[in-house]
């Protein structure tokens, strides 16, 4: 059981390839799943689990977080690939210089 609130919670997700489930790890600032202070395995079908509702909610939350992270990454990539418009430059001639003098 945890004694203190996690100060810098990071949700680390791992989508299992062999089953329709996620391993979810909540760390205190780490991106490493193995540093988890809270860990759970969640899937959409937990009929034999007494905490089935929580496991199913966790599964859909993990799937949504994964989709949102992917979308954010795509948008960041797209934004960085677009070129910023060239800055406009204004040239001010000295008061005693006429445009005819530049020819």
PDB file of N, CA and C in Angstrom:
ATOM      1  N   UNK A   1       0.839  -1.177   0.000  1.00  0.00           N
ATOM      2  CA  UNK A   1       0.000   0.000   0.000  1.00  0.00           C
ATOM      3  C   UNK A   1       0.889   1.246   0.000  1.00  0.00           C
ATOM      4  N   UNK A   2       0.479   2.246  -0.751  1.00  0.00           N
ATOM      5  CA  UNK A   2       1.250   3.485  -0.846  1.00  0.00           C
ATOM      6  C   UNK A   2       1.046   4.331   0.399  1.00  0.00           C
ATOM      7  N   UNK A   3       2.090   5.030   0.791  1.00  0.00           N
ATOM      8  CA  UNK A   3       2.008   5.887   1.970  1.00  0.00           C
ATOM      9  C   UNK A   3       1.864   7.348   1.596  1.00  0.00           C
ATOM     10  N   UNK A   4       2.433   7.751   0.478  1.00  0.00           N
ATOM     11  CA  UNK A   4       2.384   9.143   0.049  1.00  0.00           C
ATOM     12  C   UNK A   4       1.806   9.229  -1.355  1.00  0.00           C
ATOM     13  N   UNK A   5       1.269  10.391  -1.662  1.00  0.00           N
ATOM     14  CA  UNK A   5       0.788  10.645  -3.011  1.00  0.00           C
ATOM     15  C   UNK A   5       1.996  10.733  -3.949  1.00  0.00           C
ATOM     16  N   UNK A   6       1.852  10.205  -5.147  1.00  0.00           N
ATOM     17  CA  UNK A   6       2.921  10.287  -6.148  1.00  0.00           C
ATOM     18  C   UNK A   6       3.041  11.746  -6.581  1.00  0.00           C
ATOM     19  N   UNK A   7       4.228  12.306  -6.476  1.00  0.00           N
ATOM     20  CA  UNK A   7       4.422  13.734  -6.746  1.00  0.00           C
ATOM     21  C   UNK A   7       4.491  14.068  -8.232  1.00  0.00           C
ATOM     22  N   UNK A   8       5.063  13.186  -9.025  1.00  0.00           N
ATOM     23  CA  UNK A   8       5.227  13.431 -10.461  1.00  0.00           C
ATOM     24  C   UNK A   8       4.753  12.193 -11.227  1.00  0.00           C
ATOM     25  N   UNK A   9       3.434  11.956 -11.254  1.00  0.00           N
ATOM     26  CA  UNK A   9       2.939  10.724 -11.870  1.00  0.00           C
ATOM     27  C   UNK A   9       3.155  10.685 -13.382  1.00  0.00           C
ATOM     28  N   UNK A  10       3.677   9.565 -13.838  1.00  0.00           N
ATOM     29  CA  UNK A  10       3.854   9.306 -15.263  1.00  0.00           C
ATOM     30  C   UNK A  10       3.178   7.972 -15.550  1.00  0.00           C
ATOM     31  N   UNK A  11       2.309   7.959 -16.555  1.00  0.00           N
ATOM     32  CA  UNK A  11       1.617   6.733 -16.948  1.00  0.00           C
ATOM     33  C   UNK A  11       2.419   6.078 -18.066  1.00  0.00           C
ATOM     34  N   UNK A  12       2.914   4.882 -17.808  1.00  0.00           N
ATOM     35  CA  UNK A  12       3.682   4.130 -18.798  1.00  0.00           C
ATOM     36  C   UNK A  12       2.810   2.963 -19.242  1.00  0.00           C
ATOM     37  N   UNK A  13       2.599   2.851 -20.556  1.00  0.00           N
ATOM     38  CA  UNK A  13       1.724   1.817 -21.109  1.00  0.00           C
ATOM     39  C   UNK A  13       2.516   0.825 -21.945  1.00  0.00           C
ATOM     40  N   UNK A  14       2.099  -0.424 -21.879  1.00  0.00           N
ATOM     41  CA  UNK A  14       2.670  -1.451 -22.741  1.00  0.00           C
ATOM     42  C   UNK A  14       1.517  -2.278 -23.290  1.00  0.00           C
ATOM     43  N   UNK A  15       1.291  -2.200 -24.611  1.00  0.00           N
ATOM     44  CA  UNK A  15       0.240  -2.983 -25.268  1.00  0.00           C
ATOM     45  C   UNK A  15       0.813  -4.348 -25.583  1.00  0.00           C
ATOM     46  N   UNK A  16       0.235  -5.357 -24.991  1.00  0.00           N
ATOM     47  CA  UNK A  16       0.733  -6.716 -25.207  1.00  0.00           C
ATOM     48  C   UNK A  16       0.377  -7.183 -26.612  1.00  0.00           C
ATOM     49  N   UNK A  17       1.328  -7.817 -27.257  1.00  0.00           N
ATOM     50  CA  UNK A  17       1.120  -8.312 -28.618  1.00  0.00           C
ATOM     51  C   UNK A  17       0.383  -9.640 -28.634  1.00  0.00           C
ATOM     52  N   UNK A  18       0.490 -10.401 -27.569  1.00  0.00           N
ATOM     53  CA  UNK A  18      -0.090 -11.749 -27.553  1.00  0.00           C
ATOM     54  C   UNK A  18      -1.521 -11.788 -27.041  1.00  0.00           C
ATOM     55  N   UNK A  19      -2.009 -10.673 -26.489  1.00  0.00           N
ATOM     56  CA  UNK A  19      -3.395 -10.643 -26.013  1.00  0.00           C
ATOM     57  C   UNK A  19      -3.922  -9.219 -26.097  1.00  0.00           C
ATOM     58  N   UNK A  20      -5.216  -9.083 -26.008  1.00  0.00           N
ATOM     59  CA  UNK A  20      -5.831  -7.761 -26.066  1.00  0.00           C
ATOM     60  C   UNK A  20      -5.828  -7.167 -24.662  1.00  0.00           C
ATOM     61  N   UNK A  21      -4.638  -6.781 -24.215  1.00  0.00           N
ATOM     62  CA  UNK A  21      -4.524  -6.225 -22.870  1.00  0.00           C
ATOM     63  C   UNK A  21      -3.348  -5.255 -22.806  1.00  0.00           C
ATOM     64  N   UNK A  22      -3.330  -4.467 -21.744  1.00  0.00           N
ATOM     65  CA  UNK A  22      -2.254  -3.516 -21.490  1.00  0.00           C
ATOM     66  C   UNK A  22      -1.642  -3.801 -20.129  1.00  0.00           C
ATOM     67  N   UNK A  23      -0.360  -3.538 -20.013  1.00  0.00           N
ATOM     68  CA  UNK A  23       0.283  -3.439 -18.710  1.00  0.00           C
ATOM     69  C   UNK A  23       0.400  -1.939 -18.460  1.00  0.00           C
ATOM     70  N   UNK A  24      -0.073  -1.492 -17.311  1.00  0.00           N
ATOM     71  CA  UNK A  24      -0.061  -0.076 -16.964  1.00  0.00           C
ATOM     72  C   UNK A  24       0.797   0.096 -15.719  1.00  0.00           C
ATOM     73  N   UNK A  25       1.710   1.036 -15.784  1.00  0.00           N
ATOM     74  CA  UNK A  25       2.595   1.311 -14.656  1.00  0.00           C
ATOM     75  C   UNK A  25       2.549   2.806 -14.367  1.00  0.00           C
ATOM     76  N   UNK A  26       2.339   3.165 -13.115  1.00  0.00           N
ATOM     77  CA  UNK A  26       2.372   4.566 -12.704  1.00  0.00           C
ATOM     78  C   UNK A  26       3.672   4.756 -11.921  1.00  0.00           C
ATOM     79  N   UNK A  27       4.536   5.634 -12.451  1.00  0.00           N
ATOM     80  CA  UNK A  27       5.832   5.876 -11.817  1.00  0.00           C
ATOM     81  C   UNK A  27       5.857   7.279 -11.213  1.00  0.00           C
ATOM     82  N   UNK A  28       6.908   7.577 -10.503  1.00  0.00           N
ATOM     83  CA  UNK A  28       7.093   8.923  -9.953  1.00  0.00           C
ATOM     84  C   UNK A  28       8.183   9.627 -10.763  1.00  0.00           C
ATOM     85  N   UNK A  29       7.832  10.008 -12.002  1.00  0.00           N
ATOM     86  CA  UNK A  29       8.741  10.755 -12.865  1.00  0.00           C
ATOM     87  C   UNK A  29       9.545   9.934 -13.848  1.00  0.00           C
ATOM     88  N   UNK A  30       9.459   8.629 -13.780  1.00  0.00           N
ATOM     89  CA  UNK A  30      10.257   7.768 -14.648  1.00  0.00           C
ATOM     90  C   UNK A  30       9.451   7.305 -15.862  1.00  0.00           C
ATOM     91  N   UNK A  31      10.151   7.110 -16.991  1.00  0.00           N
ATOM     92  CA  UNK A  31       9.535   6.540 -18.186  1.00  0.00           C
ATOM     93  C   UNK A  31       9.723   5.025 -18.233  1.00  0.00           C
ATOM     94  N   UNK A  32      10.378   4.465 -17.224  1.00  0.00           N
ATOM     95  CA  UNK A  32      10.660   3.035 -17.179  1.00  0.00           C
ATOM     96  C   UNK A  32       9.526   2.302 -16.473  1.00  0.00           C
ATOM     97  N   UNK A  33       8.879   1.408 -17.183  1.00  0.00           N
ATOM     98  CA  UNK A  33       7.751   0.662 -16.640  1.00  0.00           C
ATOM     99  C   UNK A  33       8.111  -0.065 -15.345  1.00  0.00           C
ATOM    100  N   UNK A  34       9.344  -0.525 -15.249  1.00  0.00           N
ATOM    101  CA  UNK A  34       9.766  -1.312 -14.084  1.00  0.00           C
ATOM    102  C   UNK A  34       9.944  -0.467 -12.821  1.00  0.00           C
ATOM    103  N   UNK A  35       9.872   0.855 -12.950  1.00  0.00           N
ATOM    104  CA  UNK A  35       9.946   1.744 -11.787  1.00  0.00           C
ATOM    105  C   UNK A  35       8.568   2.009 -11.193  1.00  0.00           C
ATOM    106  N   UNK A  36       7.563   1.293 -11.658  1.00  0.00           N
ATOM    107  CA  UNK A  36       6.188   1.546 -11.248  1.00  0.00           C
ATOM    108  C   UNK A  36       5.946   1.410  -9.756  1.00  0.00           C
ATOM    109  N   UNK A  37       5.229   2.383  -9.219  1.00  0.00           N
ATOM    110  CA  UNK A  37       4.775   2.318  -7.836  1.00  0.00           C
ATOM    111  C   UNK A  37       3.396   1.667  -7.783  1.00  0.00           C
ATOM    112  N   UNK A  38       2.646   1.817  -8.864  1.00  0.00           N
ATOM    113  CA  UNK A  38       1.359   1.145  -9.043  1.00  0.00           C
ATOM    114  C   UNK A  38       1.407   0.446 -10.389  1.00  0.00           C
ATOM    115  N   UNK A  39       1.008  -0.808 -10.435  1.00  0.00           N
ATOM    116  CA  UNK A  39       1.023  -1.551 -11.694  1.00  0.00           C
ATOM    117  C   UNK A  39      -0.254  -2.367 -11.796  1.00  0.00           C
ATOM    118  N   UNK A  40      -0.736  -2.501 -13.039  1.00  0.00           N
ATOM    119  CA  UNK A  40      -1.935  -3.303 -13.255  1.00  0.00           C
ATOM    120  C   UNK A  40      -1.918  -3.869 -14.659  1.00  0.00           C
ATOM    121  N   UNK A  41      -2.589  -4.971 -14.815  1.00  0.00           N
ATOM    122  CA  UNK A  41      -2.843  -5.552 -16.127  1.00  0.00           C
ATOM    123  C   UNK A  41      -4.323  -5.334 -16.386  1.00  0.00           C
ATOM    124  N   UNK A  42      -4.648  -4.734 -17.535  1.00  0.00           N
ATOM    125  CA  UNK A  42      -6.049  -4.418 -17.824  1.00  0.00           C
ATOM    126  C   UNK A  42      -6.434  -4.950 -19.195  1.00  0.00           C
ATOM    127  N   UNK A  43      -7.660  -5.430 -19.297  1.00  0.00           N
ATOM    128  CA  UNK A  43      -8.168  -5.943 -20.570  1.00  0.00           C
ATOM    129  C   UNK A  43      -9.663  -5.660 -20.650  1.00  0.00           C
ATOM    130  N   UNK A  44     -10.239  -5.754 -21.859  1.00  0.00           N
ATOM    131  CA  UNK A  44     -11.661  -5.444 -22.007  1.00  0.00           C
ATOM    132  C   UNK A  44     -12.586  -6.543 -21.497  1.00  0.00           C
ATOM    133  N   UNK A  45     -12.048  -7.713 -21.191  1.00  0.00           N
ATOM    134  CA  UNK A  45     -12.890  -8.824 -20.742  1.00  0.00           C
ATOM    135  C   UNK A  45     -12.302  -9.430 -19.474  1.00  0.00           C
ATOM    136  N   UNK A  46     -12.830  -9.041 -18.351  1.00  0.00           N
ATOM    137  CA  UNK A  46     -12.340  -9.521 -17.060  1.00  0.00           C
ATOM    138  C   UNK A  46     -13.484 -10.167 -16.271  1.00  0.00           C
ATOM    139  N   UNK A  47     -14.262 -11.002 -16.908  1.00  0.00           N
ATOM    140  CA  UNK A  47     -15.458 -11.570 -16.291  1.00  0.00           C
ATOM    141  C   UNK A  47     -15.161 -12.362 -15.027  1.00  0.00           C
ATOM    142  N   UNK A  48     -13.991 -12.965 -14.935  1.00  0.00           N
ATOM    143  CA  UNK A  48     -13.681 -13.795 -13.773  1.00  0.00           C
ATOM    144  C   UNK A  48     -12.999 -13.012 -12.652  1.00  0.00           C
ATOM    145  N   UNK A  49     -12.839 -11.720 -12.816  1.00  0.00           N
ATOM    146  CA  UNK A  49     -12.145 -10.882 -11.850  1.00  0.00           C
ATOM    147  C   UNK A  49     -13.161 -10.153 -10.979  1.00  0.00           C
ATOM    148  N   UNK A  50     -12.951 -10.147  -9.666  1.00  0.00           N
ATOM    149  CA  UNK A  50     -13.881  -9.456  -8.771  1.00  0.00           C
ATOM    150  C   UNK A  50     -13.831  -7.944  -8.952  1.00  0.00           C
ATOM    151  N   UNK A  51     -12.760  -7.450  -9.549  1.00  0.00           N
ATOM    152  CA  UNK A  51     -12.645  -6.025  -9.833  1.00  0.00           C
ATOM    153  C   UNK A  51     -12.804  -5.765 -11.333  1.00  0.00           C
ATOM    154  N   UNK A  52     -13.697  -6.511 -11.958  1.00  0.00           N
ATOM    155  CA  UNK A  52     -13.859  -6.472 -13.413  1.00  0.00           C
ATOM    156  C   UNK A  52     -14.123  -5.070 -13.938  1.00  0.00           C
ATOM    157  N   UNK A  53     -14.987  -4.332 -13.295  1.00  0.00           N
ATOM    158  CA  UNK A  53     -15.330  -2.994 -13.787  1.00  0.00           C
ATOM    159  C   UNK A  53     -14.090  -2.106 -13.796  1.00  0.00           C
ATOM    160  N   UNK A  54     -13.302  -2.135 -12.739  1.00  0.00           N
ATOM    161  CA  UNK A  54     -12.103  -1.303 -12.683  1.00  0.00           C
ATOM    162  C   UNK A  54     -11.089  -1.720 -13.744  1.00  0.00           C
ATOM    163  N   UNK A  55     -10.943  -3.001 -13.963  1.00  0.00           N
ATOM    164  CA  UNK A  55     -10.007  -3.486 -14.976  1.00  0.00           C
ATOM    165  C   UNK A  55     -10.452  -3.057 -16.369  1.00  0.00           C
ATOM    166  N   UNK A  56     -11.746  -3.134 -16.639  1.00  0.00           N
ATOM    167  CA  UNK A  56     -12.242  -2.736 -17.961  1.00  0.00           C
ATOM    168  C   UNK A  56     -12.121  -1.227 -18.155  1.00  0.00           C
ATOM    169  N   UNK A  57     -12.423  -0.448 -17.121  1.00  0.00           N
ATOM    170  CA  UNK A  57     -12.252   1.005 -17.208  1.00  0.00           C
ATOM    171  C   UNK A  57     -10.782   1.335 -17.475  1.00  0.00           C
ATOM    172  N   UNK A  58      -9.894   0.670 -16.765  1.00  0.00           N
ATOM    173  CA  UNK A  58      -8.463   0.887 -16.972  1.00  0.00           C
ATOM    174  C   UNK A  58      -8.032   0.568 -18.389  1.00  0.00           C
ATOM    175  N   UNK A  59      -8.586  -0.486 -18.954  1.00  0.00           N
ATOM    176  CA  UNK A  59      -8.248  -0.870 -20.325  1.00  0.00           C
ATOM    177  C   UNK A  59      -8.611   0.250 -21.301  1.00  0.00           C
ATOM    178  N   UNK A  60      -9.834   0.747 -21.205  1.00  0.00           N
ATOM    179  CA  UNK A  60     -10.271   1.774 -22.148  1.00  0.00           C
ATOM    180  C   UNK A  60      -9.553   3.105 -21.907  1.00  0.00           C
ATOM    181  N   UNK A  61      -9.206   3.382 -20.667  1.00  0.00           N
ATOM    182  CA  UNK A  61      -8.409   4.576 -20.386  1.00  0.00           C
ATOM    183  C   UNK A  61      -7.024   4.446 -21.017  1.00  0.00           C
ATOM    184  N   UNK A  62      -6.412   3.280 -20.889  1.00  0.00           N
ATOM    185  CA  UNK A  62      -5.087   3.053 -21.474  1.00  0.00           C
ATOM    186  C   UNK A  62      -5.137   3.186 -22.993  1.00  0.00           C
ATOM    187  N   UNK A  63      -6.165   2.631 -23.606  1.00  0.00           N
ATOM    188  CA  UNK A  63      -6.302   2.726 -25.064  1.00  0.00           C
ATOM    189  C   UNK A  63      -6.463   4.177 -25.503  1.00  0.00           C
ATOM    190  N   UNK A  64      -7.246   4.948 -24.760  1.00  0.00           N
ATOM    191  CA  UNK A  64      -7.451   6.358 -25.096  1.00  0.00           C
ATOM    192  C   UNK A  64      -6.163   7.161 -24.904  1.00  0.00           C
ATOM    193  N   UNK A  65      -5.451   6.929 -23.833  1.00  0.00           N
ATOM    194  CA  UNK A  65      -4.177   7.623 -23.604  1.00  0.00           C
ATOM    195  C   UNK A  65      -3.202   7.314 -24.738  1.00  0.00           C
ATOM    196  N   UNK A  66      -3.134   6.058 -25.130  1.00  0.00           N
ATOM    197  CA  UNK A  66      -2.229   5.662 -26.211  1.00  0.00           C
ATOM    198  C   UNK A  66      -2.598   6.369 -27.515  1.00  0.00           C
ATOM    199  N   UNK A  67      -3.889   6.438 -27.838  1.00  0.00           N
ATOM    200  CA  UNK A  67      -4.338   7.105 -29.064  1.00  0.00           C
ATOM    201  C   UNK A  67      -4.035   8.604 -29.018  1.00  0.00           C
ATOM    202  N   UNK A  68      -4.256   9.231 -27.871  1.00  0.00           N
ATOM    203  CA  UNK A  68      -3.985  10.663 -27.747  1.00  0.00           C
ATOM    204  C   UNK A  68      -2.492  10.964 -27.863  1.00  0.00           C
ATOM    205  N   UNK A  69      -1.665  10.141 -27.259  1.00  0.00           N
ATOM    206  CA  UNK A  69      -0.214  10.338 -27.371  1.00  0.00           C
ATOM    207  C   UNK A  69       0.248  10.209 -28.820  1.00  0.00           C
ATOM    208  N   UNK A  70      -0.319   9.265 -29.533  1.00  0.00           N
ATOM    209  CA  UNK A  70       0.038   9.077 -30.941  1.00  0.00           C
ATOM    210  C   UNK A  70      -0.366  10.308 -31.745  1.00  0.00           C
ATOM    211  N   UNK A  71      -1.558  10.833 -31.488  1.00  0.00           N
ATOM    212  CA  UNK A  71      -2.050  12.006 -32.214  1.00  0.00           C
ATOM    213  C   UNK A  71      -1.183  13.236 -31.919  1.00  0.00           C
ATOM    214  N   UNK A  72      -0.830  13.435 -30.661  1.00  0.00           N
ATOM    215  CA  UNK A  72       0.034  14.559 -30.286  1.00  0.00           C
ATOM    216  C   UNK A  72       1.378  14.448 -31.003  1.00  0.00           C
ATOM    217  N   UNK A  73       1.934  13.256 -31.046  1.00  0.00           N
ATOM    218  CA  UNK A  73       3.212  13.036 -31.720  1.00  0.00           C
ATOM    219  C   UNK A  73       3.105  13.351 -33.208  1.00  0.00           C
ATOM    220  N   UNK A  74       2.007  12.924 -33.837  1.00  0.00           N
ATOM    221  CA  UNK A  74       1.804  13.213 -35.261  1.00  0.00           C
ATOM    222  C   UNK A  74       1.704  14.715 -35.500  1.00  0.00           C
ATOM    223  N   UNK A  75       0.982  15.421 -34.641  1.00  0.00           N
ATOM    224  CA  UNK A  75       0.827  16.866 -34.802  1.00  0.00           C
ATOM    225  C   UNK A  75       2.150  17.592 -34.580  1.00  0.00           C
ATOM    226  N   UNK A  76       2.947  17.141 -33.611  1.00  0.00           N
ATOM    227  CA  UNK A  76       4.255  17.752 -33.380  1.00  0.00           C
ATOM    228  C   UNK A  76       5.169  17.545 -34.576  1.00  0.00           C
ATOM    229  N   UNK A  77       5.131  16.362 -35.164  1.00  0.00           N
ATOM    230  CA  UNK A  77       5.948  16.075 -36.338  1.00  0.00           C
ATOM    231  C   UNK A  77       5.519  16.951 -37.509  1.00  0.00           C
ATOM    232  N   UNK A  78       4.214  17.078 -37.709  1.00  0.00           N
ATOM    233  CA  UNK A  78       3.688  17.891 -38.805  1.00  0.00           C
ATOM    234  C   UNK A  78       4.063  19.359 -38.618  1.00  0.00           C
ATOM    235  N   UNK A  79       3.925  19.866 -37.403  1.00  0.00           N
ATOM    236  CA  UNK A  79       4.236  21.262 -37.118  1.00  0.00           C
ATOM    237  C   UNK A  79       5.712  21.561 -37.329  1.00  0.00           C
ATOM    238  N   UNK A  80       6.583  20.669 -36.883  1.00  0.00           N
ATOM    239  CA  UNK A  80       8.017  20.916 -37.037  1.00  0.00           C
ATOM    240  C   UNK A  80       8.453  20.803 -38.494  1.00  0.00           C
ATOM    241  N   UNK A  81       7.702  20.064 -39.312  1.00  0.00           N
ATOM    242  CA  UNK A  81       8.052  19.900 -40.719  1.00  0.00           C
ATOM    243  C   UNK A  81       7.658  21.117 -41.553  1.00  0.00           C
ATOM    244  N   UNK A  82       6.669  21.852 -41.087  1.00  0.00           N
ATOM    245  CA  UNK A  82       6.226  23.031 -41.830  1.00  0.00           C
ATOM    246  C   UNK A  82       7.227  24.157 -41.619  1.00  0.00           C
ATOM    247  N   UNK A  83       7.512  24.852 -42.691  1.00  0.00           N
ATOM    248  CA  UNK A  83       8.456  25.957 -42.586  1.00  0.00           C
ATOM    249  C   UNK A  83       7.744  27.197 -42.081  1.00  0.00           C
ATOM    250  N   UNK A  84       8.420  27.928 -41.245  1.00  0.00           N
ATOM    251  CA  UNK A  84       7.883  29.200 -40.762  1.00  0.00           C
ATOM    252  C   UNK A  84       8.029  30.221 -41.884  1.00  0.00           C
ATOM    253  N   UNK A  85       7.072  31.131 -42.018  1.00  0.00           N
ATOM    254  CA  UNK A  85       7.180  32.142 -43.076  1.00  0.00           C
ATOM    255  C   UNK A  85       8.390  33.045 -42.833  1.00  0.00           C
ATOM    256  N   UNK A  86       8.988  33.479 -43.934  1.00  0.00           N
ATOM    257  CA  UNK A  86      10.153  34.359 -43.839  1.00  0.00           C
ATOM    258  C   UNK A  86       9.732  35.685 -43.217  1.00  0.00           C
ATOM    259  N   UNK A  87      10.546  36.226 -42.344  1.00  0.00           N
ATOM    260  CA  UNK A  87      10.179  37.504 -41.723  1.00  0.00           C
ATOM    261  C   UNK A  87      10.210  38.616 -42.764  1.00  0.00           C
ATOM    262  N   UNK A  88       9.286  39.554 -42.647  1.00  0.00           N
ATOM    263  CA  UNK A  88       9.279  40.682 -43.576  1.00  0.00           C
ATOM    264  C   UNK A  88      10.289  41.715 -43.082  1.00  0.00           C
ATOM    265  N   UNK A  89      10.917  42.387 -44.040  1.00  0.00           N
ATOM    266  CA  UNK A  89      11.937  43.373 -43.712  1.00  0.00           C
ATOM    267  C   UNK A  89      11.487  44.717 -44.254  1.00  0.00           C
ATOM    268  N   UNK A  90      11.471  45.709 -43.406  1.00  0.00           N
ATOM    269  CA  UNK A  90      11.114  47.063 -43.826  1.00  0.00           C
ATOM    270  C   UNK A  90      12.394  47.888 -43.887  1.00  0.00           C
ATOM    271  N   UNK A  91      12.553  48.599 -45.000  1.00  0.00           N
ATOM    272  CA  UNK A  91      13.735  49.450 -45.161  1.00  0.00           C
ATOM    273  C   UNK A  91      13.273  50.895 -45.148  1.00  0.00           C
ATOM    274  N   UNK A  92      13.852  51.657 -44.284  1.00  0.00           N
ATOM    275  CA  UNK A  92      13.516  53.080 -44.190  1.00  0.00           C
ATOM    276  C   UNK A  92      14.700  53.887 -44.708  1.00  0.00           C
ATOM    277  N   UNK A  93      14.416  54.714 -45.702  1.00  0.00           N
ATOM    278  CA  UNK A  93      15.470  55.559 -46.274  1.00  0.00           C
ATOM    279  C   UNK A  93      15.664  56.795 -45.412  1.00  0.00           C
ATOM    280  N   UNK A  94      16.894  57.271 -45.330  1.00  0.00           N
ATOM    281  CA  UNK A  94      17.120  58.526 -44.598  1.00  0.00           C
ATOM    282  C   UNK A  94      16.326  59.656 -45.249  1.00  0.00           C
ATOM    283  N   UNK A  95      15.945  60.627 -44.474  1.00  0.00           N
ATOM    284  CA  UNK A  95      15.090  61.721 -44.954  1.00  0.00           C
ATOM    285  C   UNK A  95      15.726  62.490 -46.108  1.00  0.00           C
ATOM    286  N   UNK A  96      17.041  62.602 -46.142  1.00  0.00           N
ATOM    287  CA  UNK A  96      17.699  63.384 -47.192  1.00  0.00           C
ATOM    288  C   UNK A  96      17.974  62.572 -48.453  1.00  0.00           C
ATOM    289  N   UNK A  97      17.605  61.282 -48.471  1.00  0.00           N
ATOM    290  CA  UNK A  97      17.850  60.428 -49.622  1.00  0.00           C
ATOM    291  C   UNK A  97      16.530  60.171 -50.333  1.00  0.00           C
ATOM    292  N   UNK A  98      16.534  60.419 -51.658  1.00  0.00           N
ATOM    293  CA  UNK A  98      15.337  60.193 -52.455  1.00  0.00           C
ATOM    294  C   UNK A  98      15.523  58.913 -53.257  1.00  0.00           C
ATOM    295  N   UNK A  99      14.425  58.256 -53.588  1.00  0.00           N
ATOM    296  CA  UNK A  99      14.507  57.010 -54.349  1.00  0.00           C
ATOM    297  C   UNK A  99      15.169  57.229 -55.704  1.00  0.00           C
ATOM    298  N   UNK A 100      15.045  58.441 -56.283  1.00  0.00           N
ATOM    299  CA  UNK A 100      15.689  58.726 -57.562  1.00  0.00           C
ATOM    300  C   UNK A 100      17.216  58.682 -57.424  1.00  0.00           C
ATOM    301  N   UNK A 101      17.722  58.989 -56.240  1.00  0.00           N
ATOM    302  CA  UNK A 101      19.169  58.990 -56.017  1.00  0.00           C
ATOM    303  C   UNK A 101      19.756  57.579 -56.036  1.00  0.00           C
ATOM    304  N   UNK A 102      18.916  56.549 -55.909  1.00  0.00           N
ATOM    305  CA  UNK A 102      19.381  55.169 -55.862  1.00  0.00           C
ATOM    306  C   UNK A 102      19.580  54.573 -57.242  1.00  0.00           C
ATOM    307  N   UNK A 103      19.199  55.272 -58.307  1.00  0.00           N
ATOM    308  CA  UNK A 103      19.311  54.732 -59.660  1.00  0.00           C
ATOM    309  C   UNK A 103      20.666  54.893 -60.238  1.00  0.00           C
TER     310      UNK A 103
END
